[in-house]
Amino acid sequence: DGGITQSPKYLFRKEGQNVTLSCEQNLNHDAMYWYRQDPGQGLRLIYYSQIVNDFQKGDIAEGYSVSREKKESFPLTVTSAQKNPTAFYLCASSILGADFLPFFGPGTRLTVL
Amino acid sequence: AQSVTQPDIHITVSEGASLELRCNYSYGATPYLFWYVQSPGQGLQLLLKYFSGDTLVQGIKGFEAEFKRSQSSFNLRKPSVHWSDAAEYFCAVGGKGGKLIFGQGTELSVKP
């Protein structure tokens, strides 16, 4: 079945450690996205990528990094520079152009202790 | 600046009653408009989308939405709510370039 996989579903880290969240899609979508969700704040865009080996900052990129070495993969690293990393992280992917229609993965809940 | 406003943070309706969730947007060009639903701890599921054409769009689970350009609105409606509709609902606007901007969400509670 085609879809978006995020792993793990729950992640715990100590303060000051970097952590990488996985996002994989087998939908053959060109674009991939990372959103952060906090209670009462909706979803905010962290980074997005429209093509392999290229990505752009979203609205809240500080303290995060990404890579897009393969079309199907878009991992997100939460660095120690991110001041409030505890949140729910959602990955999405989409075709671009007239058929733009983002699909979302199940999310990863990161808790920094 | 592009933005989406969902004026109602929390709405409670009785089971079987009708529902309308409001969404207003600010976007420079003709927008792509979406409604998503999220159950606690889950990802987002697409309810419906509007790209062009008929301004009344039908979605899954009996939902519909109407695009009103003059009011910059894309309100979500359902004629009869079921207890399983309790969830958080997000309106979003995007363009072909691929960025999707979300409202803050409306939490729906359903009374028996």
PDB file of C-alpha atoms in Angstrom:
ATOM      1  CA  ASP A   1       0.000   0.000   0.000  1.00  0.00           C
ATOM      2  CA  GLY A   2       1.161   3.512  -0.783  1.00  0.00           C
ATOM      3  CA  GLY A   3       1.595   5.913   2.057  1.00  0.00           C
ATOM      4  CA  ILE A   4       3.791   7.910   4.399  1.00  0.00           C
ATOM      5  CA  THR A   5       5.653   6.286   7.252  1.00  0.00           C
ATOM      6  CA  GLN A   6       6.980   8.143  10.268  1.00  0.00           C
ATOM      7  CA  SER A   7       9.037   6.435  12.894  1.00  0.00           C
ATOM      8  CA  PRO A   8       9.072   6.119  15.773  1.00  0.00           C
ATOM      9  CA  LYS A   9       5.603   7.100  16.977  1.00  0.00           C
ATOM     10  CA  TYR A  10       6.964   8.187  20.370  1.00  0.00           C
ATOM     11  CA  LEU A  11      10.471   9.460  21.025  1.00  0.00           C
ATOM     12  CA  PHE A  12      12.113  10.525  24.232  1.00  0.00           C
ATOM     13  CA  ARG A  13      15.421  12.374  24.472  1.00  0.00           C
ATOM     14  CA  LYS A  14      17.436  14.145  27.073  1.00  0.00           C
ATOM     15  CA  GLU A  15      17.885  17.880  26.807  1.00  0.00           C
ATOM     16  CA  GLY A  16      20.941  18.826  24.744  1.00  0.00           C
ATOM     17  CA  GLN A  17      20.855  15.773  22.492  1.00  0.00           C
ATOM     18  CA  ASN A  18      20.195  15.892  18.774  1.00  0.00           C
ATOM     19  CA  VAL A  19      17.480  13.571  17.499  1.00  0.00           C
ATOM     20  CA  THR A  20      16.451  12.563  13.979  1.00  0.00           C
ATOM     21  CA  LEU A  21      12.865  11.851  12.972  1.00  0.00           C
ATOM     22  CA  SER A  22      12.268   9.601  10.004  1.00  0.00           C
ATOM     23  CA  CYS A  23       9.811  10.198   7.161  1.00  0.00           C
ATOM     24  CA  GLU A  24       9.476   7.875   4.182  1.00  0.00           C
ATOM     25  CA  GLN A  25       6.927   7.904   1.357  1.00  0.00           C
ATOM     26  CA  ASN A  26       6.291   5.460  -1.466  1.00  0.00           C
ATOM     27  CA  LEU A  27       3.798   7.654  -3.319  1.00  0.00           C
ATOM     28  CA  ASN A  28       6.403   8.945  -5.781  1.00  0.00           C
ATOM     29  CA  HIS A  29       5.655  12.495  -4.650  1.00  0.00           C
ATOM     30  CA  ASP A  30       8.130  15.231  -5.495  1.00  0.00           C
ATOM     31  CA  ALA A  31       7.418  17.459  -2.508  1.00  0.00           C
ATOM     32  CA  MET A  32       7.821  16.656   1.162  1.00  0.00           C
ATOM     33  CA  TYR A  33       7.147  18.745   4.244  1.00  0.00           C
ATOM     34  CA  TRP A  34       7.715  18.863   7.985  1.00  0.00           C
ATOM     35  CA  TYR A  35       5.210  20.514  10.295  1.00  0.00           C
ATOM     36  CA  ARG A  36       5.261  21.049  14.017  1.00  0.00           C
ATOM     37  CA  GLN A  37       2.040  20.950  16.029  1.00  0.00           C
ATOM     38  CA  ASP A  38       1.592  22.459  19.476  1.00  0.00           C
ATOM     39  CA  PRO A  39      -1.710  22.649  21.357  1.00  0.00           C
ATOM     40  CA  GLY A  40      -3.756  25.640  20.255  1.00  0.00           C
ATOM     41  CA  GLN A  41      -1.295  26.698  17.544  1.00  0.00           C
ATOM     42  CA  GLY A  42      -2.270  24.622  14.573  1.00  0.00           C
ATOM     43  CA  LEU A  43       0.461  23.332  12.297  1.00  0.00           C
ATOM     44  CA  ARG A  44       3.541  25.392  11.529  1.00  0.00           C
ATOM     45  CA  LEU A  45       5.851  24.665   8.620  1.00  0.00           C
ATOM     46  CA  ILE A  46       9.448  23.812   9.539  1.00  0.00           C
ATOM     47  CA  TYR A  47      11.041  22.847   6.216  1.00  0.00           C
ATOM     48  CA  TYR A  48       9.900  21.706   2.812  1.00  0.00           C
ATOM     49  CA  SER A  49      11.501  20.194  -0.244  1.00  0.00           C
ATOM     50  CA  GLN A  50      10.200  20.241  -3.797  1.00  0.00           C
ATOM     51  CA  ILE A  51      12.986  18.207  -5.356  1.00  0.00           C
ATOM     52  CA  VAL A  52      15.842  15.937  -4.351  1.00  0.00           C
ATOM     53  CA  ASN A  53      18.903  17.727  -2.960  1.00  0.00           C
ATOM     54  CA  ASP A  54      16.998  20.961  -2.449  1.00  0.00           C
ATOM     55  CA  PHE A  55      14.927  22.288   0.457  1.00  0.00           C
ATOM     56  CA  GLN A  56      13.626  25.583   1.826  1.00  0.00           C
ATOM     57  CA  LYS A  57      13.056  26.946   5.301  1.00  0.00           C
ATOM     58  CA  GLY A  58       9.545  27.287   6.535  1.00  0.00           C
ATOM     59  CA  ASP A  59       8.251  29.615   9.215  1.00  0.00           C
ATOM     60  CA  ILE A  60      10.030  28.020  12.191  1.00  0.00           C
ATOM     61  CA  ALA A  61      13.252  26.477  10.845  1.00  0.00           C
ATOM     62  CA  GLU A  62      15.550  27.642  13.645  1.00  0.00           C
ATOM     63  CA  GLY A  63      16.988  24.710  15.572  1.00  0.00           C
ATOM     64  CA  TYR A  64      16.080  22.165  12.895  1.00  0.00           C
ATOM     65  CA  SER A  65      17.890  20.663   9.911  1.00  0.00           C
ATOM     66  CA  VAL A  66      16.831  18.400   7.039  1.00  0.00           C
ATOM     67  CA  SER A  67      18.246  16.502   4.101  1.00  0.00           C
ATOM     68  CA  ARG A  68      16.704  15.216   0.891  1.00  0.00           C
ATOM     69  CA  GLU A  69      19.155  12.746  -0.614  1.00  0.00           C
ATOM     70  CA  LYS A  70      16.433  10.450  -1.935  1.00  0.00           C
ATOM     71  CA  LYS A  71      13.013  11.240  -3.348  1.00  0.00           C
ATOM     72  CA  GLU A  72      11.274   8.988  -0.859  1.00  0.00           C
ATOM     73  CA  SER A  73      13.008  10.160   2.302  1.00  0.00           C
ATOM     74  CA  PHE A  74      13.056  13.486   4.177  1.00  0.00           C
ATOM     75  CA  PRO A  75      14.539  13.098   7.696  1.00  0.00           C
ATOM     76  CA  LEU A  76      14.290  15.920  10.210  1.00  0.00           C
ATOM     77  CA  THR A  77      16.954  16.529  12.851  1.00  0.00           C
ATOM     78  CA  VAL A  78      15.959  18.412  15.970  1.00  0.00           C
ATOM     79  CA  THR A  79      19.142  19.949  17.262  1.00  0.00           C
ATOM     80  CA  SER A  80      20.098  21.070  20.738  1.00  0.00           C
ATOM     81  CA  ALA A  81      19.630  24.652  19.500  1.00  0.00           C
ATOM     82  CA  GLN A  82      15.855  24.169  19.363  1.00  0.00           C
ATOM     83  CA  LYS A  83      14.689  25.727  22.617  1.00  0.00           C
ATOM     84  CA  ASN A  84      11.320  23.996  22.957  1.00  0.00           C
ATOM     85  CA  PRO A  85      11.541  20.733  21.008  1.00  0.00           C
ATOM     86  CA  THR A  86       8.743  18.853  22.762  1.00  0.00           C
ATOM     87  CA  ALA A  87       5.919  18.697  20.203  1.00  0.00           C
ATOM     88  CA  PHE A  88       4.054  16.546  17.719  1.00  0.00           C
ATOM     89  CA  TYR A  89       5.831  16.396  14.354  1.00  0.00           C
ATOM     90  CA  LEU A  90       3.984  15.659  11.136  1.00  0.00           C
ATOM     91  CA  CYS A  91       5.466  14.812   7.775  1.00  0.00           C
ATOM     92  CA  ALA A  92       3.559  15.271   4.525  1.00  0.00           C
ATOM     93  CA  SER A  93       4.118  14.739   0.829  1.00  0.00           C
ATOM     94  CA  SER A  94       2.427  15.877  -2.340  1.00  0.00           C
ATOM     95  CA  ILE A  95       2.445  16.053  -6.075  1.00  0.00           C
ATOM     96  CA  LEU A  96       3.082  19.627  -7.202  1.00  0.00           C
ATOM     97  CA  GLY A  97       1.213  21.657  -9.775  1.00  0.00           C
ATOM     98  CA  ALA A  98      -2.442  21.337 -10.630  1.00  0.00           C
ATOM     99  CA  ASP A  99      -2.795  18.126  -8.628  1.00  0.00           C
ATOM    100  CA  PHE A 100      -1.356  19.594  -5.427  1.00  0.00           C
ATOM    101  CA  LEU A 101      -2.831  17.522  -2.605  1.00  0.00           C
ATOM    102  CA  PRO A 102      -0.772  16.916   0.543  1.00  0.00           C
ATOM    103  CA  PHE A 103      -1.089  13.652   2.413  1.00  0.00           C
ATOM    104  CA  PHE A 104       0.108  13.320   5.986  1.00  0.00           C
ATOM    105  CA  GLY A 105       1.906  10.663   7.937  1.00  0.00           C
ATOM    106  CA  PRO A 106       0.806   9.459  11.396  1.00  0.00           C
ATOM    107  CA  GLY A 107       3.188  11.772  13.257  1.00  0.00           C
ATOM    108  CA  THR A 108       5.952  11.433  15.847  1.00  0.00           C
ATOM    109  CA  ARG A 109       5.540  12.752  19.362  1.00  0.00           C
ATOM    110  CA  LEU A 110       8.874  13.966  20.663  1.00  0.00           C
ATOM    111  CA  THR A 111       9.357  14.545  24.354  1.00  0.00           C
ATOM    112  CA  VAL A 112      12.561  16.111  25.609  1.00  0.00           C
ATOM    113  CA  LEU A 113      13.217  15.449  29.267  1.00  0.00           C
TER     114      LEU A 113
ATOM    115  CA  ALA B   1       0.610  37.882   3.919  1.00  0.00           C
ATOM    116  CA  GLN B   2      -1.039  34.535   3.482  1.00  0.00           C
ATOM    117  CA  SER B   3      -3.076  33.415   6.463  1.00  0.00           C
ATOM    118  CA  VAL B   4      -5.985  31.283   7.576  1.00  0.00           C
ATOM    119  CA  THR B   5      -8.343  32.110  10.422  1.00  0.00           C
ATOM    120  CA  GLN B   6     -10.618  29.672  12.173  1.00  0.00           C
ATOM    121  CA  PRO B   7     -12.553  31.910  14.572  1.00  0.00           C
ATOM    122  CA  ASP B   8     -13.953  29.122  16.745  1.00  0.00           C
ATOM    123  CA  ILE B   9     -11.437  27.316  18.941  1.00  0.00           C
ATOM    124  CA  HIS B  10     -13.999  24.915  20.381  1.00  0.00           C
ATOM    125  CA  ILE B  11     -17.545  24.023  19.333  1.00  0.00           C
ATOM    126  CA  THR B  12     -20.006  21.678  21.020  1.00  0.00           C
ATOM    127  CA  VAL B  13     -23.028  20.325  19.160  1.00  0.00           C
ATOM    128  CA  SER B  14     -25.625  17.707  19.987  1.00  0.00           C
ATOM    129  CA  GLU B  15     -25.596  14.452  18.080  1.00  0.00           C
ATOM    130  CA  GLY B  16     -27.911  14.754  15.093  1.00  0.00           C
ATOM    131  CA  ALA B  17     -27.647  18.543  14.946  1.00  0.00           C
ATOM    132  CA  SER B  18     -26.189  20.403  12.012  1.00  0.00           C
ATOM    133  CA  LEU B  19     -22.636  21.718  12.023  1.00  0.00           C
ATOM    134  CA  GLU B  20     -20.823  24.635  10.437  1.00  0.00           C
ATOM    135  CA  LEU B  21     -17.137  25.325  11.013  1.00  0.00           C
ATOM    136  CA  ARG B  22     -15.871  28.663   9.819  1.00  0.00           C
ATOM    137  CA  CYS B  23     -12.728  29.386   7.852  1.00  0.00           C
ATOM    138  CA  ASN B  24     -11.486  32.667   6.405  1.00  0.00           C
ATOM    139  CA  TYR B  25      -8.326  33.041   4.375  1.00  0.00           C
ATOM    140  CA  SER B  26      -6.037  35.673   2.996  1.00  0.00           C
ATOM    141  CA  TYR B  27      -4.244  34.704  -0.208  1.00  0.00           C
ATOM    142  CA  GLY B  28      -2.964  36.711  -3.145  1.00  0.00           C
ATOM    143  CA  ALA B  29      -4.031  34.381  -5.929  1.00  0.00           C
ATOM    144  CA  THR B  30      -6.795  31.869  -6.453  1.00  0.00           C
ATOM    145  CA  PRO B  31      -6.204  29.490  -3.586  1.00  0.00           C
ATOM    146  CA  TYR B  32      -6.299  25.782  -3.203  1.00  0.00           C
ATOM    147  CA  LEU B  33      -8.428  25.154  -0.106  1.00  0.00           C
ATOM    148  CA  PHE B  34      -8.535  22.115   2.128  1.00  0.00           C
ATOM    149  CA  TRP B  35     -10.232  20.778   5.202  1.00  0.00           C
ATOM    150  CA  TYR B  36      -8.486  18.114   7.266  1.00  0.00           C
ATOM    151  CA  VAL B  37      -9.621  16.212  10.360  1.00  0.00           C
ATOM    152  CA  GLN B  38      -7.400  14.924  13.146  1.00  0.00           C
ATOM    153  CA  SER B  39      -8.226  12.453  15.890  1.00  0.00           C
ATOM    154  CA  PRO B  40      -6.125  12.684  19.073  1.00  0.00           C
ATOM    155  CA  GLY B  41      -2.548  11.542  18.548  1.00  0.00           C
ATOM    156  CA  GLN B  42      -3.107  10.827  14.872  1.00  0.00           C
ATOM    157  CA  GLY B  43      -2.103  12.331  11.571  1.00  0.00           C
ATOM    158  CA  LEU B  44      -4.366  14.469   9.405  1.00  0.00           C
ATOM    159  CA  GLN B  45      -7.004  12.995   7.118  1.00  0.00           C
ATOM    160  CA  LEU B  46      -8.225  14.955   4.116  1.00  0.00           C
ATOM    161  CA  LEU B  47     -11.965  15.659   4.191  1.00  0.00           C
ATOM    162  CA  LEU B  48     -12.268  17.680   1.001  1.00  0.00           C
ATOM    163  CA  LYS B  49     -10.527  20.111  -1.281  1.00  0.00           C
ATOM    164  CA  TYR B  50     -11.394  22.997  -3.591  1.00  0.00           C
ATOM    165  CA  PHE B  51      -9.291  23.881  -6.593  1.00  0.00           C
ATOM    166  CA  SER B  52     -11.730  25.432  -9.067  1.00  0.00           C
ATOM    167  CA  GLY B  53     -15.160  24.985 -10.590  1.00  0.00           C
ATOM    168  CA  ASP B  54     -18.275  24.328  -8.551  1.00  0.00           C
ATOM    169  CA  THR B  55     -18.008  26.288  -5.323  1.00  0.00           C
ATOM    170  CA  LEU B  56     -19.833  23.644  -3.296  1.00  0.00           C
ATOM    171  CA  VAL B  57     -17.607  20.630  -2.804  1.00  0.00           C
ATOM    172  CA  GLN B  58     -18.493  17.286  -1.328  1.00  0.00           C
ATOM    173  CA  GLY B  59     -16.126  15.337   0.845  1.00  0.00           C
ATOM    174  CA  ILE B  60     -15.924  12.143   2.811  1.00  0.00           C
ATOM    175  CA  LYS B  61     -18.019  11.269   5.859  1.00  0.00           C
ATOM    176  CA  GLY B  62     -20.936  13.436   4.676  1.00  0.00           C
ATOM    177  CA  PHE B  63     -19.073  16.748   4.887  1.00  0.00           C
ATOM    178  CA  GLU B  64     -19.332  19.574   2.383  1.00  0.00           C
ATOM    179  CA  ALA B  65     -17.789  23.020   2.081  1.00  0.00           C
ATOM    180  CA  GLU B  66     -18.660  26.141   0.157  1.00  0.00           C
ATOM    181  CA  PHE B  67     -16.114  28.512  -1.347  1.00  0.00           C
ATOM    182  CA  LYS B  68     -17.214  32.144  -1.263  1.00  0.00           C
ATOM    183  CA  ARG B  69     -14.680  34.352  -2.984  1.00  0.00           C
ATOM    184  CA  SER B  70     -16.409  37.589  -1.989  1.00  0.00           C
ATOM    185  CA  GLN B  71     -16.154  36.665   1.673  1.00  0.00           C
ATOM    186  CA  SER B  72     -12.781  34.864   1.464  1.00  0.00           C
ATOM    187  CA  SER B  73     -14.432  31.977   3.242  1.00  0.00           C
ATOM    188  CA  PHE B  74     -14.484  28.207   2.969  1.00  0.00           C
ATOM    189  CA  ASN B  75     -16.862  26.982   5.667  1.00  0.00           C
ATOM    190  CA  LEU B  76     -17.306  23.295   6.413  1.00  0.00           C
ATOM    191  CA  ARG B  77     -20.800  21.883   6.973  1.00  0.00           C
ATOM    192  CA  LYS B  78     -22.496  18.652   7.900  1.00  0.00           C
ATOM    193  CA  PRO B  79     -26.282  18.296   8.146  1.00  0.00           C
ATOM    194  CA  SER B  80     -26.311  15.737  10.970  1.00  0.00           C
ATOM    195  CA  VAL B  81     -23.363  15.183  13.291  1.00  0.00           C
ATOM    196  CA  HIS B  82     -22.430  11.737  14.627  1.00  0.00           C
ATOM    197  CA  TRP B  83     -20.556  11.083  17.868  1.00  0.00           C
ATOM    198  CA  SER B  84     -17.625   9.785  15.802  1.00  0.00           C
ATOM    199  CA  ASP B  85     -17.191  13.251  14.255  1.00  0.00           C
ATOM    200  CA  ALA B  86     -15.675  14.533  17.496  1.00  0.00           C
ATOM    201  CA  ALA B  87     -12.141  15.570  16.519  1.00  0.00           C
ATOM    202  CA  GLU B  88     -10.086  18.605  15.589  1.00  0.00           C
ATOM    203  CA  TYR B  89     -10.683  20.202  12.216  1.00  0.00           C
ATOM    204  CA  PHE B  90      -8.158  22.237  10.278  1.00  0.00           C
ATOM    205  CA  CYS B  91      -8.679  24.537   7.338  1.00  0.00           C
ATOM    206  CA  ALA B  92      -5.682  25.125   5.065  1.00  0.00           C
ATOM    207  CA  VAL B  93      -4.796  27.170   2.017  1.00  0.00           C
ATOM    208  CA  GLY B  94      -2.073  26.476  -0.501  1.00  0.00           C
ATOM    209  CA  GLY B  95      -0.810  27.094  -3.971  1.00  0.00           C
ATOM    210  CA  LYS B  96       0.751  25.089  -6.743  1.00  0.00           C
ATOM    211  CA  GLY B  97       4.164  25.918  -5.359  1.00  0.00           C
ATOM    212  CA  GLY B  98       3.430  23.602  -2.533  1.00  0.00           C
ATOM    213  CA  LYS B  99       3.271  25.493   0.750  1.00  0.00           C
ATOM    214  CA  LEU B 100       0.251  24.720   2.891  1.00  0.00           C
ATOM    215  CA  ILE B 101      -0.810  27.239   5.536  1.00  0.00           C
ATOM    216  CA  PHE B 102      -3.070  26.088   8.343  1.00  0.00           C
ATOM    217  CA  GLY B 103      -5.585  27.710  10.618  1.00  0.00           C
ATOM    218  CA  GLN B 104      -5.324  27.126  14.347  1.00  0.00           C
ATOM    219  CA  GLY B 105      -7.953  24.423  14.280  1.00  0.00           C
ATOM    220  CA  THR B 106     -11.445  23.969  15.721  1.00  0.00           C
ATOM    221  CA  GLU B 107     -12.060  21.271  18.284  1.00  0.00           C
ATOM    222  CA  LEU B 108     -15.475  19.668  17.907  1.00  0.00           C
ATOM    223  CA  SER B 109     -17.214  17.988  20.815  1.00  0.00           C
ATOM    224  CA  VAL B 110     -20.457  16.044  20.319  1.00  0.00           C
ATOM    225  CA  LYS B 111     -23.048  15.742  23.076  1.00  0.00           C
ATOM    226  CA  PRO B 112     -25.125  12.556  23.196  1.00  0.00           C
TER     227      PRO B 112
END
